[in-house]
XYZ file of C-alpha atoms in Angstrom:
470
model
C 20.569 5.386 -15.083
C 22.734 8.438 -14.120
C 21.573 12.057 -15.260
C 23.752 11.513 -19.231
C 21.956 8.266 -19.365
C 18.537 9.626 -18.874
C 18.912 12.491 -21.147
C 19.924 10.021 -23.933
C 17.672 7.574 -22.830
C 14.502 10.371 -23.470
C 16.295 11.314 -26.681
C 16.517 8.048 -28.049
C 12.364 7.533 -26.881
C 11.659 11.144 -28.661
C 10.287 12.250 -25.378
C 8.853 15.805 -25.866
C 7.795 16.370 -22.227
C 9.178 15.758 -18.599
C 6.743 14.579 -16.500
C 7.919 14.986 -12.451
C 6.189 12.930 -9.999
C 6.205 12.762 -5.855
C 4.011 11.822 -3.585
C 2.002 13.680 -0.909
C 1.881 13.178 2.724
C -1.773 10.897 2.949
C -0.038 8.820 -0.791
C -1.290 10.133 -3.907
C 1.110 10.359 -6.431
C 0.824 14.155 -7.618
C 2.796 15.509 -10.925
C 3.388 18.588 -13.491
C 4.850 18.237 -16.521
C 7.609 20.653 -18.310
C 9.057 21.187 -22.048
C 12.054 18.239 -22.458
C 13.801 21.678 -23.665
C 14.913 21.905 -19.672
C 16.140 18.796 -19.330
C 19.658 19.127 -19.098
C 22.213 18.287 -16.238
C 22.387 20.876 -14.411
C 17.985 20.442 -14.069
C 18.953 17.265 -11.644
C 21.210 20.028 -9.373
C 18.505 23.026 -9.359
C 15.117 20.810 -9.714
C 11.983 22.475 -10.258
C 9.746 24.944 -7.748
C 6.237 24.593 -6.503
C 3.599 25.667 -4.172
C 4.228 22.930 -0.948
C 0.987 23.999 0.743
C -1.250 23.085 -2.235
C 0.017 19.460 -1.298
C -1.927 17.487 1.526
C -0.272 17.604 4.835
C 2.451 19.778 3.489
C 3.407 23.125 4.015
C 1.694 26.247 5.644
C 0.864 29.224 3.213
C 3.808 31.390 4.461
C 6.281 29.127 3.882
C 5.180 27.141 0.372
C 8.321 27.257 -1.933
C 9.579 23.590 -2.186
C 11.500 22.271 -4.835
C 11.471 18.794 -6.514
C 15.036 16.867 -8.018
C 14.503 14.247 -9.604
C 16.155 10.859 -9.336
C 17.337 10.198 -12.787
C 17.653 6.524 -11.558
C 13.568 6.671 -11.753
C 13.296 7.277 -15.361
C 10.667 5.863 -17.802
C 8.604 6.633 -20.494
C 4.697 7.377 -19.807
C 2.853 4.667 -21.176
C -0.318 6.604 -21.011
C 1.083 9.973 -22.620
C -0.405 10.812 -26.075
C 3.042 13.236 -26.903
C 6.161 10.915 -25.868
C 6.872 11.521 -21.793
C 10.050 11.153 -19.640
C 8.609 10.715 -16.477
C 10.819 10.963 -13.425
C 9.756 10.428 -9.552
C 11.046 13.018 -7.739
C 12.834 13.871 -3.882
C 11.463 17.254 -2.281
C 14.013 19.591 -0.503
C 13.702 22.949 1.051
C 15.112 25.765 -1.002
C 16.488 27.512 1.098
C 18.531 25.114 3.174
C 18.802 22.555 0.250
C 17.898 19.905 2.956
C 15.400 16.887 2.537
C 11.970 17.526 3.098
C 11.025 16.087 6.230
C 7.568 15.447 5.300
C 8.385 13.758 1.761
C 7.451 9.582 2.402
C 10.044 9.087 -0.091
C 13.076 10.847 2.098
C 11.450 8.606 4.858
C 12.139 6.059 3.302
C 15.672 6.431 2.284
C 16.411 7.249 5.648
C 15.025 4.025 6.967
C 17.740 2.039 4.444
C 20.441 4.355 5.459
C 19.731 3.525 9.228
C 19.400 -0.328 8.859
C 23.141 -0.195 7.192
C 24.272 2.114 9.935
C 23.740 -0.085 12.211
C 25.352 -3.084 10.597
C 22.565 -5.344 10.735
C 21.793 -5.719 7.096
C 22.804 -4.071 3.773
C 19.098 -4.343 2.470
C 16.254 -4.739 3.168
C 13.515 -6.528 0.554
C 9.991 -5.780 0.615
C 7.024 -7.800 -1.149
C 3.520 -6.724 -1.277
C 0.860 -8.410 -2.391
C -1.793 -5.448 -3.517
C -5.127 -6.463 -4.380
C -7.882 -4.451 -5.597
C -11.318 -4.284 -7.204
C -12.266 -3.457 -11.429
C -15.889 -2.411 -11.417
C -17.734 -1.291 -14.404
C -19.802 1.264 -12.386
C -19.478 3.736 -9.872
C -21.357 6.540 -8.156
C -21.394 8.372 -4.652
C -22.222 11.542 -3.392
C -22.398 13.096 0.140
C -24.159 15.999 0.723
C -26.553 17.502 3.958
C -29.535 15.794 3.111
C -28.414 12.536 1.030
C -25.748 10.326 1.087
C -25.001 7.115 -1.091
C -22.603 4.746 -2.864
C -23.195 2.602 -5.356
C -20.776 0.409 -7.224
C -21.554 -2.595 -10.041
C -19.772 -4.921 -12.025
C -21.253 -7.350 -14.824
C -19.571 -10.369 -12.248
C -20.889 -8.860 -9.247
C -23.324 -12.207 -7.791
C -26.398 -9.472 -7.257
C -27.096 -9.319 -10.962
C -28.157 -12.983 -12.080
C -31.453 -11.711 -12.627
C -30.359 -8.258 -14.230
C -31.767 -7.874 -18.068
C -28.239 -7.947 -19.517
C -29.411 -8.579 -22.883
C -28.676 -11.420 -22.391
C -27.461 -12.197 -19.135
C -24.769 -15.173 -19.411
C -24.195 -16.062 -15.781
C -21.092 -17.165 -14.617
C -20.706 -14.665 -11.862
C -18.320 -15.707 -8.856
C -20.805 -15.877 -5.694
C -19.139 -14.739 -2.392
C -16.148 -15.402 -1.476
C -16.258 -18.537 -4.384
C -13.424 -16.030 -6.735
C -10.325 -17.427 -6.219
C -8.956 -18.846 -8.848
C -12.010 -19.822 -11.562
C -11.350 -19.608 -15.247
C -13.173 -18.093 -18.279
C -15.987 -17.394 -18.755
C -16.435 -17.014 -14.721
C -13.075 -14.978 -14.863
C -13.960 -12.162 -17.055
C -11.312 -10.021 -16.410
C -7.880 -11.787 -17.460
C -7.369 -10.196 -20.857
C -7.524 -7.300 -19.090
C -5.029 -8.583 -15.979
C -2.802 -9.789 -18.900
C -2.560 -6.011 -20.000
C -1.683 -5.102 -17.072
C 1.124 -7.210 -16.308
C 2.709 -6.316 -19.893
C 2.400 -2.841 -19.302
C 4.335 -3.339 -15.893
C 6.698 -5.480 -17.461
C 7.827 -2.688 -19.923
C 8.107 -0.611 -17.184
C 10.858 -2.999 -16.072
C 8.923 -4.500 -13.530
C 8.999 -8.231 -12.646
C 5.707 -9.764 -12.317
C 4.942 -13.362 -10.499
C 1.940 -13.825 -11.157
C -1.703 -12.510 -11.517
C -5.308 -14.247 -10.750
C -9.068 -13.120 -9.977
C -9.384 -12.940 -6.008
C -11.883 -14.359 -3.397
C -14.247 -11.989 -3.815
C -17.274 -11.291 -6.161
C -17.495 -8.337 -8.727
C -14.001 -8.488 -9.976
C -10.995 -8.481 -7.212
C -7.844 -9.117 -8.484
C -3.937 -9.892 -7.964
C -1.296 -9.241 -8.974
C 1.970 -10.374 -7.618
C 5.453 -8.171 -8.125
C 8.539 -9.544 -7.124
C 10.185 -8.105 -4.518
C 12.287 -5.615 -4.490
C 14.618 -2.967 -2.175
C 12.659 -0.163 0.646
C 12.682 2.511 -1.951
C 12.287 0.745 -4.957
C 9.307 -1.054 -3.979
C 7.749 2.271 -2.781
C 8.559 3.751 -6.287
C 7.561 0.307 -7.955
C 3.644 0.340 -6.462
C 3.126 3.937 -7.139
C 3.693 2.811 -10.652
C 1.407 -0.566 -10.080
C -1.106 1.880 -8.694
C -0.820 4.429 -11.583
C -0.972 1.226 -14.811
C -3.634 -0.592 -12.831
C -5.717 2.685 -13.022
C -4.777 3.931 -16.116
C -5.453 0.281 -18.046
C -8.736 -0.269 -16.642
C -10.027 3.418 -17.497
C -8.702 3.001 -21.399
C -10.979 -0.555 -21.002
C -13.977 2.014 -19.680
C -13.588 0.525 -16.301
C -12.122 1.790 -12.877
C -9.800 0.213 -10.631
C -9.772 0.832 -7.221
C -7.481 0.075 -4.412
C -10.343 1.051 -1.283
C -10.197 -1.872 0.726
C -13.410 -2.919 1.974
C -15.745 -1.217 -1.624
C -18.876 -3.902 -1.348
C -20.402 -5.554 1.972
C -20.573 -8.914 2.862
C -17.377 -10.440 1.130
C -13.964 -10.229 1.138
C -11.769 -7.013 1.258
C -8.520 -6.067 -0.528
C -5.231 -6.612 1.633
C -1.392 -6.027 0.658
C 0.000 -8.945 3.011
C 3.519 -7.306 2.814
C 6.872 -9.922 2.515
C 9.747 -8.284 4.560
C 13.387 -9.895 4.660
C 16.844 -8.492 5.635
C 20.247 -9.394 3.591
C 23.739 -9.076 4.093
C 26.716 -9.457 1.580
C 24.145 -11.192 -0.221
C 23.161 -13.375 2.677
C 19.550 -13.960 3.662
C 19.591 -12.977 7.611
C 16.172 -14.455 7.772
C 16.811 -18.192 7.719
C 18.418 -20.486 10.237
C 17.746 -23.387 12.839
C 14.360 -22.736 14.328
C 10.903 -22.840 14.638
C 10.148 -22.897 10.749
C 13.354 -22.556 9.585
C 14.122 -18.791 10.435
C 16.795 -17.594 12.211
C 16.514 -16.052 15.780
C 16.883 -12.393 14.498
C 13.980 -13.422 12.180
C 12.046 -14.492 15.442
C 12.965 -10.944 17.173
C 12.393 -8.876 14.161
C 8.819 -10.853 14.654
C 8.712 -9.888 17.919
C 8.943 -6.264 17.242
C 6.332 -6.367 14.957
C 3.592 -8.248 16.954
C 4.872 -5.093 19.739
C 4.380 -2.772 17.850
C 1.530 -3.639 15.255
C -1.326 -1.412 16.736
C 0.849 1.528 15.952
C 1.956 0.493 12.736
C -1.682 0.326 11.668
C -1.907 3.614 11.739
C 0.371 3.823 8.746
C -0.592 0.156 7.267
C -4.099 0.581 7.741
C -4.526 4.020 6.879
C -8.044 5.011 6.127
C -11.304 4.389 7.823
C -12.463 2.007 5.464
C -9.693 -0.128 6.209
C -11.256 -1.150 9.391
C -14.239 -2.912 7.715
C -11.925 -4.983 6.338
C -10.033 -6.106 9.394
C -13.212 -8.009 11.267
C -13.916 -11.589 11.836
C -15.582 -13.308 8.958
C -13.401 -12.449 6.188
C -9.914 -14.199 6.065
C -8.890 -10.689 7.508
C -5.751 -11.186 9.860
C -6.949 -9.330 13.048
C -5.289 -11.614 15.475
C -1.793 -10.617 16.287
C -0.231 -13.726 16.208
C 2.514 -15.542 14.347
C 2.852 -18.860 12.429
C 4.117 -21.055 9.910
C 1.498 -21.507 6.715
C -1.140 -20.019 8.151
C -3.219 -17.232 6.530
C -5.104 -16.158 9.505
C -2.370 -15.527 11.767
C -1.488 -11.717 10.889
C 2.414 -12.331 10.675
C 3.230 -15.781 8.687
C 6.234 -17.421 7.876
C 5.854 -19.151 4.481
C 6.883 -22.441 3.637
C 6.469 -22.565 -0.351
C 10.430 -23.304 -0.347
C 13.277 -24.820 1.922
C 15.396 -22.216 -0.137
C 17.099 -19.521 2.800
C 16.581 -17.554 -0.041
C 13.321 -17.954 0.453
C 12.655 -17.213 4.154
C 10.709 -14.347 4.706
C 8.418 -12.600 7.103
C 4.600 -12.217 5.694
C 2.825 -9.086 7.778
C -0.980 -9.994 6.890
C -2.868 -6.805 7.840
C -1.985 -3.654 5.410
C -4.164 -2.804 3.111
C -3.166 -1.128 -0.458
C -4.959 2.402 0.728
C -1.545 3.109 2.579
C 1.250 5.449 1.855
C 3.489 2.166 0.692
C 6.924 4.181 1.839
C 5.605 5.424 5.190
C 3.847 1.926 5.606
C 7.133 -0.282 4.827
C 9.238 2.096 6.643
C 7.233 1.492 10.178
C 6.881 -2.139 9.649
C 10.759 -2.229 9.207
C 11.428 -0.171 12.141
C 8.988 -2.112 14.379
C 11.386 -5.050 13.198
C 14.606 -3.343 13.938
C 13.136 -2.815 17.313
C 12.109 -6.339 17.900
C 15.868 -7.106 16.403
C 17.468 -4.500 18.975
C 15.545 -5.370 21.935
C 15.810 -9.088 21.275
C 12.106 -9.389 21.757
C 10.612 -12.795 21.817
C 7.754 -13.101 19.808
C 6.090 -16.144 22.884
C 4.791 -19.154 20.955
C 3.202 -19.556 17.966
C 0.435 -20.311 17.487
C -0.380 -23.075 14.894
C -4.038 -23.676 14.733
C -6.771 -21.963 12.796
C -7.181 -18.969 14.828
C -10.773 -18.074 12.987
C -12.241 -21.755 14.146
C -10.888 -20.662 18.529
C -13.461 -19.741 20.939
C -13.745 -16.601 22.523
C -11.873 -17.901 25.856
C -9.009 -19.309 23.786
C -8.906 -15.568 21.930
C -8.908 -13.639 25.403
C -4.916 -13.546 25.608
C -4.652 -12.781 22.056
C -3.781 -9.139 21.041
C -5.998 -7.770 18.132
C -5.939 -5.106 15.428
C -7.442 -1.670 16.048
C -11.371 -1.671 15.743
C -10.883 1.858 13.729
C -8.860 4.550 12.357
C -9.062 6.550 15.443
C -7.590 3.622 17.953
C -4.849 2.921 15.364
C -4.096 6.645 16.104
C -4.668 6.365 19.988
C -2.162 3.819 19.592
C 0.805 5.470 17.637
C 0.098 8.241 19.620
C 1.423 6.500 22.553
C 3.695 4.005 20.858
C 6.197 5.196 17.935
C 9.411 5.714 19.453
C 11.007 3.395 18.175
C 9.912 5.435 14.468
C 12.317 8.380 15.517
C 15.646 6.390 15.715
C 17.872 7.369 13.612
C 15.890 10.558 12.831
C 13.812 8.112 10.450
C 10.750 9.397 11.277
C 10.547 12.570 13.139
C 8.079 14.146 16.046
C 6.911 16.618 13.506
C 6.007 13.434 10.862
C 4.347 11.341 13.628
C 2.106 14.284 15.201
C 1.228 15.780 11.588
C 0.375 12.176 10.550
C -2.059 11.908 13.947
C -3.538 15.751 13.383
C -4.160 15.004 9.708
C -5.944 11.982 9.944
C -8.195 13.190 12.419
C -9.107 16.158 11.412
C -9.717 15.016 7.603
C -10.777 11.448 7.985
C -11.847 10.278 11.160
C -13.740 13.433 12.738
C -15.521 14.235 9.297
C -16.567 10.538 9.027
C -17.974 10.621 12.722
C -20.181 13.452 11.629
C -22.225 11.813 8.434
C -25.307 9.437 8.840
C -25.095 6.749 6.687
C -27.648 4.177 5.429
C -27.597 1.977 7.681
C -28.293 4.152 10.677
C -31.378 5.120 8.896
C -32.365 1.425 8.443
C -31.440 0.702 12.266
C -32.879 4.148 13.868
C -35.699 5.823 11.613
C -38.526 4.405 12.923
C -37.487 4.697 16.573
């Protein structure tokens, strides 16, 4: 929609309030709402001011005015508003220069698909993630000097067969057994099915949605894919109905990846291909069907995948998902079918249409424009460099011994080496001023400081249960 469009478009919907949305730096969608009596074209020229160093990772105290515009080609109608909402994702500039906030993910972004077509490789660039996340019924923590706990339930979760339930039916997916089992085992696909229809009025195109491997409700749902940007703007809005459907069920949805011990975690294995004049650049003559700049763009990837955890793996927790034990794709290695290689090429079709690059190891807990933007620069590396990927390797890289493994490159074991390792790896993020210095080091000082230093410093129960007695 251009800006006449969306002003007729919230008339027509008797919108009463404008609802602006952006993200912040860590990837949290933040908003405020305004009267629709502002809404009017010259509103998309002047935007809207706020405090930037209220936002995480943003701006220091001294220097705080920032202004939102929003991108009237983002409109929709809240589906979670009570009074009728226009809700608009917004771009962040600088008010006094009128430039592009450097720090915004979205601007990132958008710089990223400006790039790839300056360089002539491709005209776009489609992304496809594959988020998956948990619906409990139940959830407490709390973290204070003295005490620390967690403690999260669901009426499918395998630990309460013997709980009084009044009465308790069964049919509760054991460990890793919850891929794919229908009612009554599958409690939760009314409430899937919601989902999906409330993304699909959104304008949304869903694939397909399912229970996942793991006990006490994970789920899937599958969007199609869709352009850099777009896709960015599309799973804030998965995050935001996922959310917002489960709590109006009296449930919570939550996209932490590892949430329960002992089974399965929630990945986004991310689908990545390049077009041209409406030409798939990703299939050709060899090894599974892809073409050589598919191979490099591979290469570039497997180079570069340490750093790009940093942005793809982006919280602590996301390193108890990536261990051995758990379908987790911690070996960084490519092939053709297989799921526990962490960069697949998938063979569903013989389509060229079809051919794509599957990166295994993000996790929905990322910042999804930051995170597609350094996976697609790591391939426009790999692309620019002509890097060869070496051989696949097509065997079931969970069943090799430890002596076949040694020559094998592997995720970060934390947070903190993900960091070490973009630290000393991520120039190929500033080409084309996509990312910046300023982005990268903020990015490292942030996540320290906030997430992997304060994490360092709390007990948890386990270390009691190891070390009390000792």
């Amino acid at each position: 929609m251009n800006v006449s469009e969306v002003i007729a478009f919230a008339k027509e919907n008797g919108a009463k309030m404008v609802d602006l949305k952006f993200l912040d730096f860590p990837g949290m969608w933040q908003h405020f709402g305004i009267p629709i009596s502002h809404l009017d074209e010259g509103f998309f020229e002047d935007g809207h001011g706020f405090d930037g160093s209220s936002i995480r990772g943003w701006q220091p105290i001294h220097a705080s005015d920032m202004l939102v515009i929003p991108d009237p080609s983002s409109a929709r109608m809240d589906p979670f508003t009570r009074v009728p909402t226009l809700s608009l994702i917004c771009n962040i500039v600088d008010p006094m220069t009128r430039e592009a906030y450097t720090r915004d993910p979205r601007n990132i972004a958008q710089k990223a698909e400006k790039y790839v077509k300056s360089l002539g490789i491709a005209d776009t660039i489609y992304f496809g993630p594959e988020a998956e996340f948990f619906v409990f019924d139940d959830v407490r923590y709390e973290q204070t000097a003295n005490r620390g706990f967690y403690q999260v339930d669901s009426v499918e979760g395998t630990w309460n067969t013997a709980r009084d339930e009044g009465p308790n039916l069964g049919y509760k997916p054991r460990h890793k057994e919850g891929y794919f089992p229908v009612a009554p085992t599958d409690s939760l696909d009314d409430l899937r099915t919601e989902m999906v229809l409330e993304l699909e009025k959104l304008g949304m195109n869903v694939e397909a949605q399912h229970h996942e491997v793991a006990t006490a409700g994970q789920c899937e749902i599958d969007m199609r894919y869709a352009p850099l940007v777009e896709m960015g703007d599309n799973l804030m809005w998965f995050k935001y109905v996922i959310k917002n459907v489960a709590r109006r069920n009296n449930r919570t949805a939550t996209f932490m990846p590892k949430p329960i011990f002992d089974d399965n975690g929630s990945g986004m294995h991310t689908h990545v291909s390049l077009w041209k004049d409406g030409t798939p650049l990703f299939a050709g003559d060899k090894y599974a069907g892809v073409s050589e700049m598919a191979l490099h763009f591979i290469g570039g990837l497997l180079k570069h995948a340490r750093a790009v955890c940093a942005f793809a793996n982006a919280s602590t927790n996301s390193y108890r998902r990536l261990v051995p034990g758990f379908e987790a794709p911690i070996n960084l290695a490519y092939s053709s079918r297989n799921r526990s290689a962490a960069v697949r090429i998938p063979m569903y079709s013989s389509s060229p249409k079809a051919k794509r690059v599957e990166f295994r190891t993000p996790d929905p807990s990322c910042n999804p424009y930051l995170a597609f933007t350094a996976i697609l620069m790591a391939g426009l590396d790999g692309i620019e460099n002509r890097i060869n990927p070496g051989d696949p390797l097509d065997k079931d890289i969970y069943a090799l011994s430890p002596e076949e493994l040694k020559d094998v490159p592997k995720t970060p074991f934390s947070l903190a080496e993900a960091l070490e390792a973009l630290r000393a790896d991520h120039e190929f993020l500033l080409k084309g001023d996509v990312f910046t210095e300023d982005v990268v080091s903020t990015w490292l000082d942030y996540k320290m400081e906030r997430e992997v230093k304060p994490m360092s410093l709390r007990p948890t129960p386990f270390e009691f249960e190891l070390y009390y007695d000792l």
